[in-house]
XYZ file of C-alpha atoms in Angstrom:
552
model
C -20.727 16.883 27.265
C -19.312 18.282 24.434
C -19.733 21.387 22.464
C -20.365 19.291 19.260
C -23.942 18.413 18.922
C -24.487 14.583 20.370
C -24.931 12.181 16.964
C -27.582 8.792 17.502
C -27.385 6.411 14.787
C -30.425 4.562 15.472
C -31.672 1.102 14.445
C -28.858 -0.370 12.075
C -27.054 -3.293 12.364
C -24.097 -3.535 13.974
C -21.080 -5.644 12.394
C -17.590 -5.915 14.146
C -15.515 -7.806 16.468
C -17.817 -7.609 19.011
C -21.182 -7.651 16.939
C -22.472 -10.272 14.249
C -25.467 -8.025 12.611
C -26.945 -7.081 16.206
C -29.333 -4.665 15.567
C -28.265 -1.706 17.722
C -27.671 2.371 18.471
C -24.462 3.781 18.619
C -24.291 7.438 20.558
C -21.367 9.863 19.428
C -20.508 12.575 21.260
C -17.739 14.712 20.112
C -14.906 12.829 18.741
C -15.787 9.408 20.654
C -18.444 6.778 20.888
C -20.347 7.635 24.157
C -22.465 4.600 24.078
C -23.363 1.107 22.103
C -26.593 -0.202 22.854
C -29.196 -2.280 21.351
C -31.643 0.713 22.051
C -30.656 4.270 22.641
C -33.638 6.676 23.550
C -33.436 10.312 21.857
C -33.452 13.242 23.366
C -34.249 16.716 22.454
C -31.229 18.709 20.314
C -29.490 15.181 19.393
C -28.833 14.929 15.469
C -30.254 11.712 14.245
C -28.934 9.025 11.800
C -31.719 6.437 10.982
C -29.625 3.576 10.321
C -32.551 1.087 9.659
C -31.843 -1.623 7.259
C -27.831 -0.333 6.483
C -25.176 -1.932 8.048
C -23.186 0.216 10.408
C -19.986 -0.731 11.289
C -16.017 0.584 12.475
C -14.707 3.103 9.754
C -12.058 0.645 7.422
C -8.625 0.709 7.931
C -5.836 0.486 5.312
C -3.222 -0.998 6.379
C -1.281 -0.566 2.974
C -0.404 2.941 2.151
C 1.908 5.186 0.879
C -0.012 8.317 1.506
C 2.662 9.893 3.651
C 3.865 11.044 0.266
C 0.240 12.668 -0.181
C -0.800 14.011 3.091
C 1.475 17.558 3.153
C -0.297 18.569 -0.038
C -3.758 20.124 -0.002
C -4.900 18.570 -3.114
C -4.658 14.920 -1.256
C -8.264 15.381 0.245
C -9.098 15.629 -3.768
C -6.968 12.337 -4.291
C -8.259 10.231 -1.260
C -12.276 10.583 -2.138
C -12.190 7.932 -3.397
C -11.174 5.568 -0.575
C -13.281 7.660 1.469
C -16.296 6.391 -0.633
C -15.048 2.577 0.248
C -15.486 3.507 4.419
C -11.766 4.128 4.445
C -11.074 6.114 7.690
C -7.446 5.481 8.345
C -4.558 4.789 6.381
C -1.078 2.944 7.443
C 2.078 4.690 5.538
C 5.310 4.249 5.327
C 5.658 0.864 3.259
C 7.839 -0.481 1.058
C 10.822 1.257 2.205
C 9.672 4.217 1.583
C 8.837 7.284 3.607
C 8.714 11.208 3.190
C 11.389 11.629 6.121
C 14.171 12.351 7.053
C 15.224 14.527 4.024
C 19.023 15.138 4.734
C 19.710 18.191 2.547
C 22.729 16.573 1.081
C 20.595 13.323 -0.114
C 17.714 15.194 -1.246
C 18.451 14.723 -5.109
C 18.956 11.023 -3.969
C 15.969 10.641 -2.097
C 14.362 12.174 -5.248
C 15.630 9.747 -7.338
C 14.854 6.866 -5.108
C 11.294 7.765 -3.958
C 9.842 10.503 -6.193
C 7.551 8.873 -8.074
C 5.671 8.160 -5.284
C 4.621 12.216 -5.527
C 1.785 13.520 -7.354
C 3.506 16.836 -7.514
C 6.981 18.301 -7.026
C 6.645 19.950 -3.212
C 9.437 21.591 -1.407
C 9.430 19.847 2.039
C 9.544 22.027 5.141
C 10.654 19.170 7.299
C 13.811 17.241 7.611
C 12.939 14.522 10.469
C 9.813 12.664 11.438
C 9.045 14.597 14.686
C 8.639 17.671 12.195
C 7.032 16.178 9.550
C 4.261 14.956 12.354
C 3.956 18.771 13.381
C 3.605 19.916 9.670
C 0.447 17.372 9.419
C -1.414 18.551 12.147
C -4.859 19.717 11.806
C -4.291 19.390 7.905
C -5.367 15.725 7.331
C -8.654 14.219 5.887
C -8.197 11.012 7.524
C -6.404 9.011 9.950
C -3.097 8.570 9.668
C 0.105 5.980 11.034
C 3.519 5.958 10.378
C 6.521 3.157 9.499
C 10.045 4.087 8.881
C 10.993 2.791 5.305
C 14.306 1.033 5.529
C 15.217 2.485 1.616
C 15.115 6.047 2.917
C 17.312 5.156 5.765
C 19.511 3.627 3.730
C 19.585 6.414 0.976
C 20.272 9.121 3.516
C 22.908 7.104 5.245
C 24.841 5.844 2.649
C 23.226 7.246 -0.861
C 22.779 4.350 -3.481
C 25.888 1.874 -2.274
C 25.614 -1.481 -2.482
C 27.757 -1.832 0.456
C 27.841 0.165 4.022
C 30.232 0.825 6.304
C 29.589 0.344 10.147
C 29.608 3.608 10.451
C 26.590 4.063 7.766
C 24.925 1.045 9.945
C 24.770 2.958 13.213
C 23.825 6.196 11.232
C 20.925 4.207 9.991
C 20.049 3.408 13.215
C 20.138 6.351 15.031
C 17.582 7.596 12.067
C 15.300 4.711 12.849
C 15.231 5.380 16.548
C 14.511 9.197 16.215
C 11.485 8.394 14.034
C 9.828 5.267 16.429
C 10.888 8.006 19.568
C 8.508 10.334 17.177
C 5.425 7.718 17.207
C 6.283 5.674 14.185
C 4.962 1.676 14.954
C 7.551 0.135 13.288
C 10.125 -0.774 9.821
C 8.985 -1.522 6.446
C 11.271 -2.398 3.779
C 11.004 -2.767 0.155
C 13.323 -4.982 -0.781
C 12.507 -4.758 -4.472
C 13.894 -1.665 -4.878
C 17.220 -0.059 -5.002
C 19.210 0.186 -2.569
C 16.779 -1.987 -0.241
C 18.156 -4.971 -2.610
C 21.328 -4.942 -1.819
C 20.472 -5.084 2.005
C 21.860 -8.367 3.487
C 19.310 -10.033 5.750
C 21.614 -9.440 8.841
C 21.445 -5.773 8.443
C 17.343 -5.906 8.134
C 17.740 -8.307 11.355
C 20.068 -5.519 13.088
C 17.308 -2.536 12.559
C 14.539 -5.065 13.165
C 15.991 -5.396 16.869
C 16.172 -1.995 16.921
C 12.302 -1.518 16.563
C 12.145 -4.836 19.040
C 12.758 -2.807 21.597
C 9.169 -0.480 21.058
C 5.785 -1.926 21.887
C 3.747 -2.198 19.056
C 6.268 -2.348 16.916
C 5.887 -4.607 13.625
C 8.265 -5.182 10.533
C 6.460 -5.000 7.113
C 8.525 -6.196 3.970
C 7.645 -5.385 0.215
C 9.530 -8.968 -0.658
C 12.869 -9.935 -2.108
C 11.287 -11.374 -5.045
C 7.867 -12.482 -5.817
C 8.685 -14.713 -8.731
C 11.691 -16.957 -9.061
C 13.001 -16.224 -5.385
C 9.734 -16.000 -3.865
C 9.338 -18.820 -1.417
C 12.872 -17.508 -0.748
C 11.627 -14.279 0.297
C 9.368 -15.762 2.244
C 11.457 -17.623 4.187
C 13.583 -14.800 4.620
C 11.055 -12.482 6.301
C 9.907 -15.670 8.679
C 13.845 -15.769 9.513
C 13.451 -11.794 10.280
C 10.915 -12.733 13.232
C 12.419 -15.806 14.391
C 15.589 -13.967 15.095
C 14.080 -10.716 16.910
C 10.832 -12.215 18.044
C 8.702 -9.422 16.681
C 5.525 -9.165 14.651
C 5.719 -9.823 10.521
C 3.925 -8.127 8.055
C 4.096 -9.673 4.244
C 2.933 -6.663 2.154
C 0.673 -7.936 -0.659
C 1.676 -11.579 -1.059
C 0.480 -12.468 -4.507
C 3.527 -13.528 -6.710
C 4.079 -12.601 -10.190
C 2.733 -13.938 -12.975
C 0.391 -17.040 -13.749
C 3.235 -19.150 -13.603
C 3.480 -18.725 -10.050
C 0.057 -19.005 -8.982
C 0.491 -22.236 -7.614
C 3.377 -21.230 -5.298
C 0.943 -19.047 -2.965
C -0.391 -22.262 -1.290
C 3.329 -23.248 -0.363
C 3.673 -19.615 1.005
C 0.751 -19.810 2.996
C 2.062 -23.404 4.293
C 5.407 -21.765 5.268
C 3.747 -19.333 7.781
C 1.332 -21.497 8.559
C 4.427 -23.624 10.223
C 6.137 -20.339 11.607
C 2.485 -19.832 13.244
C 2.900 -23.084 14.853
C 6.297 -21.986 16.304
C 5.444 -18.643 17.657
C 6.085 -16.314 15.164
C 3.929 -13.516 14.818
C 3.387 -13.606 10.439
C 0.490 -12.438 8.428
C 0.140 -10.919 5.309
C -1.465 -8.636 3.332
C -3.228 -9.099 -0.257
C -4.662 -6.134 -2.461
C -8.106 -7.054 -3.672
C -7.716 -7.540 -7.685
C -5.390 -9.817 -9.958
C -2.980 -7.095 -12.030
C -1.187 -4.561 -10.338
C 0.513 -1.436 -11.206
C 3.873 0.058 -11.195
C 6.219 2.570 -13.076
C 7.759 1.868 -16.259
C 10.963 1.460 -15.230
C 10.643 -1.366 -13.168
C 10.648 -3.339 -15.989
C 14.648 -3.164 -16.437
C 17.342 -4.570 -14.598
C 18.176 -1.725 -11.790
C 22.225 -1.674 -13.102
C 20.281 -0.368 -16.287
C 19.260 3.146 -14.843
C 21.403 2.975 -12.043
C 23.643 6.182 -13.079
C 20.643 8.053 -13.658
C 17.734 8.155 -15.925
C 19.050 10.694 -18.423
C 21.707 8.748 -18.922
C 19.704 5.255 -19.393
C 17.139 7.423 -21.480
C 20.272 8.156 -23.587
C 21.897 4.633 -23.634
C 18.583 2.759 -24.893
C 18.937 4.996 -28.127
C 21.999 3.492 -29.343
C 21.156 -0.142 -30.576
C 23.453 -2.339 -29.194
C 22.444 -1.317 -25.456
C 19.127 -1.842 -26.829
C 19.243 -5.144 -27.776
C 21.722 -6.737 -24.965
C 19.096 -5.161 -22.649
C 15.994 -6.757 -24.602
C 18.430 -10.286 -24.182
C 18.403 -10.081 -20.713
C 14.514 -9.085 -20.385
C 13.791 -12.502 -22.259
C 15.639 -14.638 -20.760
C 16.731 -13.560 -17.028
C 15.436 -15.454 -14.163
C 16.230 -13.801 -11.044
C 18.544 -15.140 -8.529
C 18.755 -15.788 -4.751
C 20.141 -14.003 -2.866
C 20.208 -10.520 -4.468
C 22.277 -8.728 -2.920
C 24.928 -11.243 -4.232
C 24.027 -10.637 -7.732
C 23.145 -7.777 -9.750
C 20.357 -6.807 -7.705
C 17.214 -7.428 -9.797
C 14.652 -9.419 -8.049
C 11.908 -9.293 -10.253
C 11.676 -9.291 -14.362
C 8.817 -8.818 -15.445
C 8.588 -9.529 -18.468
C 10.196 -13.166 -17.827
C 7.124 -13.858 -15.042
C 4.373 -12.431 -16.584
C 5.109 -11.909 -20.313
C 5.296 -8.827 -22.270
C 1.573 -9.362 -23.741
C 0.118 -8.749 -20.414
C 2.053 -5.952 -19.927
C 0.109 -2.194 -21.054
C 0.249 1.191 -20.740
C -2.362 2.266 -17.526
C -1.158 6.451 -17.728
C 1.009 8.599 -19.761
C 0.505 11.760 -21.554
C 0.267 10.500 -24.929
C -3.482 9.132 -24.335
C -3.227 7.032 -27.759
C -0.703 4.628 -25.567
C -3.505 4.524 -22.649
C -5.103 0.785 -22.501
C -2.293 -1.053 -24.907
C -0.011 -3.767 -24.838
C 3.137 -3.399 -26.194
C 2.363 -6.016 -28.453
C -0.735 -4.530 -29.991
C 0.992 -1.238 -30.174
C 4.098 -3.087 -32.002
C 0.502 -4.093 -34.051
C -0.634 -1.137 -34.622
C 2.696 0.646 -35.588
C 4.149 -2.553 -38.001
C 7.200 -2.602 -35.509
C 8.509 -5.089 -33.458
C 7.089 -5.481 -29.911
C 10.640 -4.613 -28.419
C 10.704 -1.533 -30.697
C 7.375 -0.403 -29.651
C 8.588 -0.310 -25.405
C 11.945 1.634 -26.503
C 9.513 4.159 -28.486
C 7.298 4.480 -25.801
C 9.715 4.825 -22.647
C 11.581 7.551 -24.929
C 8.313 9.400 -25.357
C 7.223 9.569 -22.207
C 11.019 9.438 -20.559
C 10.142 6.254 -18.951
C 7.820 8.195 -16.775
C 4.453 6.116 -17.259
C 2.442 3.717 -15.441
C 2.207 0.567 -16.535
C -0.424 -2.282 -15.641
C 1.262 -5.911 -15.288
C -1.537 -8.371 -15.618
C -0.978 -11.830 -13.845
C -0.019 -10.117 -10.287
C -1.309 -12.034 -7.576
C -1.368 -15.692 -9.778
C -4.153 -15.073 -11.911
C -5.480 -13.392 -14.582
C -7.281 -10.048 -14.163
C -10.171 -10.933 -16.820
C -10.103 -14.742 -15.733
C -13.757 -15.539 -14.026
C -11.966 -18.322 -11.988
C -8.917 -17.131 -10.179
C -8.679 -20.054 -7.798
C -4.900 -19.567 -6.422
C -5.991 -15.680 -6.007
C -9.178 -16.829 -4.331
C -7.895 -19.008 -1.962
C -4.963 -16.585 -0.994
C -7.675 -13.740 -0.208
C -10.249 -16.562 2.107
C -7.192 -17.644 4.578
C -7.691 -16.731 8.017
C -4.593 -14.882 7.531
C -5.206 -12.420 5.049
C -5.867 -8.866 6.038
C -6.797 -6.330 2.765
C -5.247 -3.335 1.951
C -5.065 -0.936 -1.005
C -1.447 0.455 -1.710
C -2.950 3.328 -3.590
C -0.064 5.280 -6.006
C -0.841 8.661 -7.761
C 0.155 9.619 -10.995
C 1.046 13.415 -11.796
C -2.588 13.423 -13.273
C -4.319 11.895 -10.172
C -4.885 8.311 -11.766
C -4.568 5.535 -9.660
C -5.061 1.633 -10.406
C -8.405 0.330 -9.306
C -7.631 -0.532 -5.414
C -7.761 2.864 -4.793
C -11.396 3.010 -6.396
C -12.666 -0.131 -4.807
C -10.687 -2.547 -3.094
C -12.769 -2.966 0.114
C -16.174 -3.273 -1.900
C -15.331 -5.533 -4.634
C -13.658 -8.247 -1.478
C -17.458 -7.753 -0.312
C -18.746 -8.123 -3.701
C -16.836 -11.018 -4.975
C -16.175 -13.210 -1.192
C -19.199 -12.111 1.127
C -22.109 -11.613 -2.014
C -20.877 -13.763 -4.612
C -18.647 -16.654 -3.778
C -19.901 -16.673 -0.120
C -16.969 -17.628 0.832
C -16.104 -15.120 3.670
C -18.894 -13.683 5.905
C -19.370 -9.924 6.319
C -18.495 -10.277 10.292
C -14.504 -12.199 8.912
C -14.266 -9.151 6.255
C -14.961 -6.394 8.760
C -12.819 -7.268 11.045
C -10.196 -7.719 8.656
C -10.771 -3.977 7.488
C -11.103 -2.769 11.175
C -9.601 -4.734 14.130
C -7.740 -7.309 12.808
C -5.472 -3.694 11.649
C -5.813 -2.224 15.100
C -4.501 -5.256 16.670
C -1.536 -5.078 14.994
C -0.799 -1.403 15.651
C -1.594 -2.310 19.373
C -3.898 0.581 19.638
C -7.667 -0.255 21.750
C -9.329 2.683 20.755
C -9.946 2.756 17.501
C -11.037 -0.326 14.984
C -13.882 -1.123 17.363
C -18.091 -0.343 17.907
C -17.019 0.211 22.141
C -17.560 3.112 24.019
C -14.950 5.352 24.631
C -13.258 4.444 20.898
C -12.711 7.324 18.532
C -15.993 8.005 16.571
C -14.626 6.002 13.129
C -17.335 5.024 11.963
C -19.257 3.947 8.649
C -22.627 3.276 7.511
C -23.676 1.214 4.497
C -25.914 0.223 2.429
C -24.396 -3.375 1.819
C -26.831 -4.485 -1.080
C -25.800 -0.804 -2.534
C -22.034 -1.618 -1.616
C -19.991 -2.338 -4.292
C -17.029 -1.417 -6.880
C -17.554 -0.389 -10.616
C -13.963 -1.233 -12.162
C -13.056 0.307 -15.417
C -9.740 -0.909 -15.763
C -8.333 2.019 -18.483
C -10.881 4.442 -17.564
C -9.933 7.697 -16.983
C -12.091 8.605 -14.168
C -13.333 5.114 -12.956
C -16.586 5.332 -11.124
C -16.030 5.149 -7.677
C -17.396 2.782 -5.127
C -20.915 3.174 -4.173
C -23.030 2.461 -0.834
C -21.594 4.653 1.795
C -24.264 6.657 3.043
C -22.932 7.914 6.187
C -19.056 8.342 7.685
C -17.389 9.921 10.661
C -13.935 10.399 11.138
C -13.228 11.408 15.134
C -16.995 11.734 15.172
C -17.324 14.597 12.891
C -19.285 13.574 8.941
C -17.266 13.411 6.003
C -19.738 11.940 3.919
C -23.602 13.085 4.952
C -26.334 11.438 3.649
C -24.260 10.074 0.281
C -22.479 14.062 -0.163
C -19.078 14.607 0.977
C -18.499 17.331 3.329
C -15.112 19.414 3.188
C -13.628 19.087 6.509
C -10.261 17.744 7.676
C -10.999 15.826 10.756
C -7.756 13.150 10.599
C -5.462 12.675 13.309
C -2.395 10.989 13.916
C -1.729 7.778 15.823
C 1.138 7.590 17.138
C 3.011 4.983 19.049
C 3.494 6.743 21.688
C 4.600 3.838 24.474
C 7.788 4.171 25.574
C 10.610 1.638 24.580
């Protein structure tokens, strides 16, 4: 036995892979599940959970994160309440190219550039490579934490923003990738979006793909080459990524951009539907609201800011820069393949229209909540003349929310291509929470879990709550590989979460500035020690990492 006090939670019901609302006890004794049983008998010095009528069930799993960019700062046990109070337990980082290592001192202003506004605050990194930046999180997390290798910060570190690299740059990105899965990491996201990801051929994401082949466990995750125009393009193109190497394919949140699209997620779904059939390992992954977030800048052409954003800052002041760039932004449809072209995947404002585009953060609050249009309204300016005024006042360094991300409306009450994306068998839900330098974060990180149990398991009845936990819990562990953790089985890590489910839900506020957060979580462990106690959190820091620690 452990020095830790044994923990009974008595007489709830038990929902996961292995249990479909079994009433049941779970015994906890230190950091792992000593027993599941459908009675447990106390005995004298145990501490008691009374579980009766609340739902207990595997602590949730995110397998959507970018909190690797959070986790070395104290202030991210602050940040991360609030998936804490969905029955998050573990989060999977390290997506959409992006990661916080390695930081090659002569690329750090580049890596800056490339992935800084992932930060909520400027830190000065005491790592360079993965296998340090593991040791620096030690005994310093609140929750669970595993690790992918973001192609873009390979690429930035090998070869700084070039469209092209040299075969020299190639095996110097490889090397990188193999020092970080030798560290634990489970696999390669890219984010192919972004610049330089962009300009990365599909043979070169096949190359470090095969590279990662050679780890068990090891998955690819892609942030698409285009979820408008090109996007049943992209999806082919990640398909053609596991066909060739034969390993595991993650789509990160499928929904395409902009109502337009909507009906294109069906012919998506079809395509790896068919790759199913053929033996390749695809799923996706789909946040749980229509409208997502992003910076400001990601609404112009990447050759627009691509010498810096002082300098683009400075060039949108003089009008003729203005306008050719307000030309392209109405009328430029992306084209495939990108890294042929000029290596913009995704305009928004083509795809989703610039009156469902609004400010979601920025200092000025006045802008908070707006449209560019009823801000053009509001000023007597034109709508164009309204952006430029409001990415020089805040130096392009705001949040904006798109509305139409994922097919649908956000304010629609029928969202049928979102709805039907979300109910295939395929579909695993994840969060992709991003900080701003004031904390604010778009609603997934406030209640993505809840409101799929809200709107699919309570409302539409679409899903039942046995399909949803598993897709929060197992159905994450499976692809990581890992047994002991994701499940109600003895000898699994104490994750574990206990709910009120008629309690269990999401408030959304979509401009608020302190949304309410997700209520119903009465009771969760993390490695078997309570981080919320009887509906109060408790200020401990009981995460560990998972690594991937099989050899290649």
């Amino acid at each position: 036995m452990s020095q830790q006090v044994p923990l009974l939670i008595a007489g709830g019901t038990l929902v996961s892979k292995d249990h479909d609302r079994q009433a049941g006890d779970v015994l906890v004794d230190g950091e792992r599940i000593a027993i599941v049983a459908p009675r447990i008998p106390a005995r004298p010095g145990w501490k008691l959970i009374d579980a009766a009528g609340k739902v207990v069930a595997p602590g949730f799993m995110n397998i959507h994160s970018h909190a690797d960019f959070h986790l070395p700062i104290p202030e991210h046990a602050q940040l991360y309440e609030r998936l804490l109070w969905q029955g998050i337990t573990t989060n999977v980082g390290g997506q959409c190219g992006f990661c916080f290592f390695p930081l090659r001192r002569e690329r750090r202003k580049k890596l800056a550039d490339y992935q800084g506004f992932l930060l909520y605050r400027d830190i000065e990194p005491e790592w360079v490579d993965c296998r340090q930046y593991f040791d620096f999180l030690q005994g310093r997390m609140l929750f669970n934490y595993a690790q992918l290798v973001g192609h873009g910060t390979l690429r930035v570190n090998a070869a700084g923003f070039s469209e092209r690299i040299s075969h020299e740059q190639m095996q110097d990105m490889t090397r990188l990738l193999e020092e970080s899965l030798d560290a634990g990491c489970f696999g390669l996201s890219s984010g192919l979006m972004y610049m330089p990801g962009t300009f990365a051929a599909t043979e070169e994401l096949v190359a470090l793909a095969r590279v990662a082949k050679r780890y068990p466990n090891a998955f690819y995750a892609s942030h698409l080459r285009g979820y408008s125009a090109t996007y049943l393009e992209a999806v082919k193109e990640i398909i053609q990524v596991g066909r060739e190497v034969g390993l595991p394919v993650q789509v990160s949140h499928l929904g395409p951009f902009g109502v337009k699209n909507g009906y294109k997620i069906q012919k998506a779904i079809e395509l790896m539907e068919k790759a199913r059939q053929e033996g390749i390992d695809v799923a996706y992954d789909s946040l749980g609201y229509c409208g997502s977030d992003t910076l400001a800048i990601a609404l112009f052409p990447p050759s627009a800011y691509s010498r810096g954003l002082d300098r683009f800052l400075e060039d949108i002041r003089d009008d003729s820069f203005w306008n050719a760039l307000v030309g392209r932004l109405r009328a430029y449809v992306p084209q495939w393949p990108s890294w042929e072209g000029n290596g913009w995947t995704d305009n928004f404002v083509e795809c989703c229209g610039l009156e469902n585009i609004h400010v979601l953060g920025s200092r000025d609050p006045s802008f908070i909540g707006k449209s560019f249009v009823s801000l053009a309204e509001d000023w007597h300016l034109d709508a164009w003349e309204a952006l430029r005024r409001v990415v020089l006042a805040e130096r392009a360094d705001f949040k904006i929310f798109i509305d139409g991300i994922g097919g649908e409306l956000y304010a629609s009450p029928e969202q049928p291509s979102f709805d039907a994306m979300i109910e295939h068998p395929l579909c695993i839900n994840s969060v992709d929470e991003v900080f701003d330098r004031s904390g604010r974060s778009w609603l997934e990180a406030w209640g993505s879990f809840p409101h799929i149990v809200r709107r699919y398991v309570k409302e539409r009845k679409t899903l039942g709550l046995k399909t949803v936990v598993e897709r929060f819990t197992s159905r994450i562990a499976e692809r990581l590989g890992i047994g002991d953790r994701g499940y109600l089985r003895q000898g699994c890590f104490a994750d574990i979460v206990v709910l009120d489910l008629n309690e269990y839900s999401d408030h959304p506020a979509l401009f608020a500035q302190e949304p309410k957060r997700a209520t119903g979580v009465e009771q969760l462990l993390i490695n078997g020690k309570p981080v919320i106690e009887n509906g109060k959190l408790n200020q401990v820091l009981p995460g560990q990492l998972i690594r991937n620690l099989r050899s290649k």
